[in-house]
XYZ file of C-alpha atoms in Angstrom:
309
model
C 4.103 27.452 2.542
C 4.552 29.552 -0.592
C 6.014 26.468 -2.298
C 2.795 24.464 -1.890
C 1.179 24.045 -5.309
C -2.541 23.243 -5.222
C -3.037 23.676 -8.955
C -4.224 20.945 -11.290
C -5.358 20.470 -14.864
C -9.003 19.653 -15.480
C -10.836 19.509 -18.793
C -7.825 20.919 -20.591
C -7.569 24.017 -18.407
C -5.490 24.898 -15.371
C -7.216 25.337 -12.020
C -5.521 27.109 -9.135
C -7.334 24.807 -6.714
C -8.534 21.195 -7.020
C -12.054 22.341 -6.184
C -15.349 22.175 -8.041
C -18.036 24.551 -6.846
C -20.715 21.979 -7.422
C -24.197 22.195 -8.893
C -26.581 24.233 -6.768
C -29.307 26.232 -8.489
C -30.721 28.074 -11.488
C -33.973 29.075 -13.136
C -35.217 31.880 -10.873
C -34.233 35.537 -10.294
C -32.827 34.633 -6.888
C -30.894 31.768 -8.451
C -29.341 34.184 -10.935
C -28.060 36.328 -8.072
C -26.668 33.246 -6.305
C -24.968 32.040 -9.472
C -23.494 35.501 -10.026
C -21.781 35.541 -6.640
C -20.644 31.919 -6.865
C -19.201 32.534 -10.330
C -17.272 35.517 -8.974
C -15.779 33.320 -6.247
C -14.922 30.554 -8.720
C -13.204 33.048 -11.017
C -11.258 34.760 -8.235
C -9.866 31.551 -6.768
C -9.480 29.548 -9.968
C -12.039 26.844 -9.187
C -14.276 24.938 -11.565
C -18.019 25.547 -11.284
C -21.032 23.433 -12.202
C -24.432 25.035 -12.622
C -27.626 23.545 -11.228
C -29.952 21.382 -13.291
C -30.765 23.139 -16.562
C -33.941 21.142 -17.122
C -36.008 24.170 -16.177
C -34.358 26.235 -18.914
C -35.195 23.592 -21.520
C -38.856 23.791 -20.547
C -38.715 27.575 -19.997
C -36.086 29.168 -22.291
C -36.619 32.519 -20.593
C -34.773 31.221 -17.538
C -31.569 30.493 -19.472
C -30.043 33.805 -18.384
C -29.874 32.512 -14.801
C -27.346 29.948 -16.031
C -25.594 32.019 -18.696
C -24.563 34.539 -16.045
C -21.933 32.033 -14.880
C -20.157 32.024 -18.239
C -20.535 35.783 -18.592
C -18.744 36.314 -15.281
C -16.056 33.724 -15.980
C -15.554 33.550 -19.769
C -12.339 31.496 -19.678
C -12.943 29.384 -16.576
C -14.026 25.767 -16.249
C -17.823 25.776 -16.388
C -19.861 22.569 -16.280
C -23.390 22.106 -17.617
C -25.917 19.971 -15.735
C -28.734 17.718 -16.890
C -30.518 14.635 -15.576
C -29.053 11.370 -16.831
C -32.406 10.295 -18.207
C -33.052 13.376 -20.338
C -32.976 13.170 -24.148
C -29.722 13.719 -26.013
C -30.970 16.975 -27.528
C -31.612 18.419 -24.049
C -28.100 17.525 -22.933
C -26.582 19.153 -26.008
C -28.702 22.271 -25.492
C -27.461 22.544 -21.900
C -23.847 22.465 -23.080
C -24.442 25.047 -25.794
C -26.357 27.339 -23.448
C -23.308 28.131 -21.325
C -20.506 27.116 -23.693
C -19.665 24.425 -21.160
C -16.343 22.644 -20.794
C -18.107 19.457 -19.670
C -21.580 18.057 -19.055
C -22.565 16.773 -15.648
C -25.246 14.067 -15.808
C -26.846 13.739 -12.402
C -28.286 10.534 -10.987
C -30.950 11.059 -8.328
C -33.102 7.920 -8.289
C -33.752 7.953 -4.505
C -34.841 11.590 -4.675
C -37.196 10.889 -7.575
C -38.734 7.962 -5.705
C -39.164 10.130 -2.609
C -41.020 12.795 -4.602
C -44.743 12.313 -5.021
C -44.434 13.783 -8.511
C -41.093 12.106 -9.284
C -40.126 9.586 -11.941
C -40.821 5.907 -11.326
C -39.107 4.287 -14.302
C -35.379 4.390 -15.020
C -35.165 1.649 -17.613
C -32.559 2.257 -20.288
C -30.718 5.008 -18.413
C -27.254 3.539 -19.072
C -28.043 3.252 -22.777
C -29.168 6.879 -22.704
C -25.910 7.915 -21.067
C -23.983 6.080 -23.780
C -25.913 7.974 -26.463
C -25.183 11.299 -24.781
C -21.484 10.463 -24.436
C -21.342 9.606 -28.135
C -23.042 12.822 -29.270
C -21.732 15.299 -26.708
C -18.899 17.576 -27.917
C -17.412 17.852 -24.409
C -16.536 15.270 -21.721
C -19.378 13.808 -19.667
C -19.275 13.619 -15.872
C -21.497 11.145 -14.038
C -22.588 12.675 -10.730
C -24.497 11.231 -7.824
C -26.381 13.779 -5.738
C -25.848 12.540 -2.204
C -26.375 8.786 -2.314
C -22.974 7.651 -3.591
C -21.866 5.418 -6.442
C -20.980 1.772 -5.894
C -18.159 0.243 -7.884
C -20.707 -1.840 -9.801
C -22.513 1.309 -10.932
C -19.267 2.972 -11.960
C -18.271 -0.100 -13.959
C -21.511 0.253 -15.935
C -20.908 3.962 -16.473
C -17.350 3.343 -17.612
C -18.687 0.805 -20.076
C -21.017 3.514 -21.390
C -18.034 5.746 -22.114
C -17.931 7.909 -18.976
C -14.454 8.526 -17.573
C -15.133 11.309 -15.051
C -16.986 10.333 -11.877
C -18.288 12.616 -9.119
C -19.085 10.204 -6.294
C -21.652 12.489 -4.618
C -21.699 10.411 -1.448
C -23.986 10.523 1.562
C -22.963 13.089 4.145
C -23.955 16.415 2.656
C -27.292 17.708 1.381
C -29.898 14.972 1.870
C -32.566 15.165 -0.808
C -34.664 12.414 0.756
C -34.987 14.529 3.905
C -35.821 17.568 1.777
C -38.567 15.632 -0.007
C -39.839 14.262 3.316
C -40.363 17.840 4.456
C -42.433 18.402 1.310
C -44.661 15.471 2.209
C -42.672 12.878 0.279
C -43.244 9.160 -0.080
C -40.698 7.778 2.392
C -42.009 9.268 5.627
C -38.572 9.491 7.209
C -37.863 5.752 6.961
C -35.073 6.059 4.384
C -33.356 9.224 5.576
C -30.050 7.365 5.986
C -30.094 5.726 2.561
C -26.874 5.909 0.583
C -23.177 5.152 0.432
C -21.095 7.569 2.537
C -18.568 9.635 0.627
C -15.400 7.957 1.929
C -16.751 4.493 1.162
C -17.967 5.500 -2.291
C -14.623 7.109 -3.090
C -12.775 3.968 -2.019
C -15.089 1.768 -4.081
C -14.491 3.816 -7.219
C -10.725 3.957 -6.694
C -10.565 0.206 -6.043
C -11.606 -0.454 -9.641
C -8.242 0.766 -10.893
C -9.850 2.279 -13.985
C -8.430 5.308 -15.833
C -10.944 7.694 -14.300
C -10.860 11.273 -13.124
C -12.532 11.111 -9.718
C -14.228 13.979 -7.900
C -15.014 13.489 -4.211
C -18.141 15.291 -3.040
C -20.831 14.852 -0.441
C -20.337 16.515 2.922
C -16.965 18.088 2.147
C -17.035 21.077 4.491
C -13.483 21.766 5.620
C -9.938 21.876 4.316
C -9.207 18.711 6.275
C -12.124 16.929 4.593
C -10.740 17.981 1.224
C -7.196 16.924 2.101
C -8.361 13.485 3.240
C -10.237 12.942 -0.018
C -7.240 14.018 -2.088
C -4.930 11.816 -0.023
C -7.193 8.828 -0.623
C -6.842 9.413 -4.348
C -9.479 11.883 -5.507
C -8.327 14.197 -8.281
C -10.633 17.027 -7.236
C -13.097 17.803 -4.477
C -16.623 19.139 -4.928
C -18.279 21.529 -2.480
C -21.780 22.968 -2.673
C -24.044 23.148 0.372
C -21.601 24.586 2.891
C -20.653 27.460 0.578
C -24.279 28.146 -0.309
C -25.282 28.390 3.349
C -22.584 30.968 4.024
C -23.572 33.006 0.972
C -27.263 33.046 1.889
C -26.823 33.656 5.611
C -23.797 35.936 5.737
C -23.159 37.287 2.251
C -20.561 37.198 -0.505
C -17.797 38.932 1.470
C -17.967 36.363 4.244
C -17.944 33.531 1.697
C -14.841 35.052 0.126
C -13.164 34.974 3.536
C -14.281 31.377 4.127
C -12.731 30.268 0.841
C -9.502 32.150 1.559
C -9.250 30.444 4.949
C -9.927 27.052 3.363
C -7.095 27.594 0.888
C -4.703 28.526 3.702
C -5.707 25.525 5.807
C -5.480 23.139 2.863
C -1.946 24.347 2.203
C -1.202 23.917 5.904
C -2.305 20.269 5.814
C -0.175 19.681 2.729
C 2.818 21.252 4.475
C 2.301 19.241 7.664
C 2.252 16.010 5.649
C 5.296 16.973 3.609
C 3.336 17.165 0.368
C 4.038 20.070 -1.950
C 1.461 19.184 -4.613
C -1.603 17.038 -5.235
C 0.267 14.057 -6.639
C 2.526 14.014 -3.584
C -0.309 13.978 -1.063
C -1.719 10.922 -2.831
C 1.371 9.020 -1.672
C 0.877 9.787 2.015
C -0.384 7.021 4.328
C -4.086 7.170 5.149
C -5.381 5.243 8.151
C -8.913 3.946 7.565
C -10.600 2.421 10.613
C -14.044 2.131 12.166
C -17.163 1.803 10.054
C -15.360 2.837 6.875
C -12.612 0.274 7.380
C -15.146 -2.447 8.140
C -17.141 -1.537 5.031
C -14.051 -1.790 2.825
C -13.028 -5.165 4.233
C -16.506 -6.611 3.686
C -16.402 -5.361 0.106
C -13.044 -7.006 -0.499
C -11.093 -3.733 -0.485
C -7.994 -3.808 1.704
C -7.612 -0.572 3.725
C -4.006 -1.533 4.472
C -3.135 -0.478 0.921
C -3.667 3.160 1.935
C -1.937 2.726 5.304
C 1.268 1.125 4.012
C 1.989 2.897 0.754
């Protein structure tokens, strides 16, 4: 097992693990404490980390320290800024500068906004705005869904706007429509199952055959989940909610143990499939059946490609 190499290069830096500790929080004293502990974990295990939406720090500069703590803890690690895809270019650039980010994550959360009583209702020109940000931003831009998944049509538009890193953010993890429903949102529970599941979204993006770096996220909870995503073709895997729950309920030491166990189990899956690195596991057969297989066939994507490679 000691010969299993889980390392990868991302944003010009080496990661020990193909994991992104994905955007969670920021802007409050409690958020600063959460970000502190998550940054410590990311640094210890050599993971990338994305902060939560920095919009609050643009409107309230005094909250910037809750995000800067991540870079202070991990000065040489891969740290990713976060801003809504519809925000002005100057806000996006400020988010990057705030934490000396290695990349900028632009999040797309249209269903959540529509579920919020106080949310946005117009998204006209968002692709043009993304293109402007890509042009002006000094670091790579990542397009990230937040739990509803990207279709291949959406990714084609984003690629045309200059984005070449996609975080699929599929359905299966944190459900922001349900969260807004609990706050008295607009959907009343009718659209709780809206979205493209993570496996289907990942397959759609990969089927384009574009020169993209692809991050699989959305309900990734176990080492086996991560291994399946990597075997399908993801370059990295994003995890957020499951780690946050452990941190809040059981503390930083337990989270440390959870991550250590995940690393061991991920290596075990690699070993059991005869893969000694990430590129090798991408060559292993993946059997896609059931609802996911049916989805792919109806979308003109042949699941046999994964099964017979």
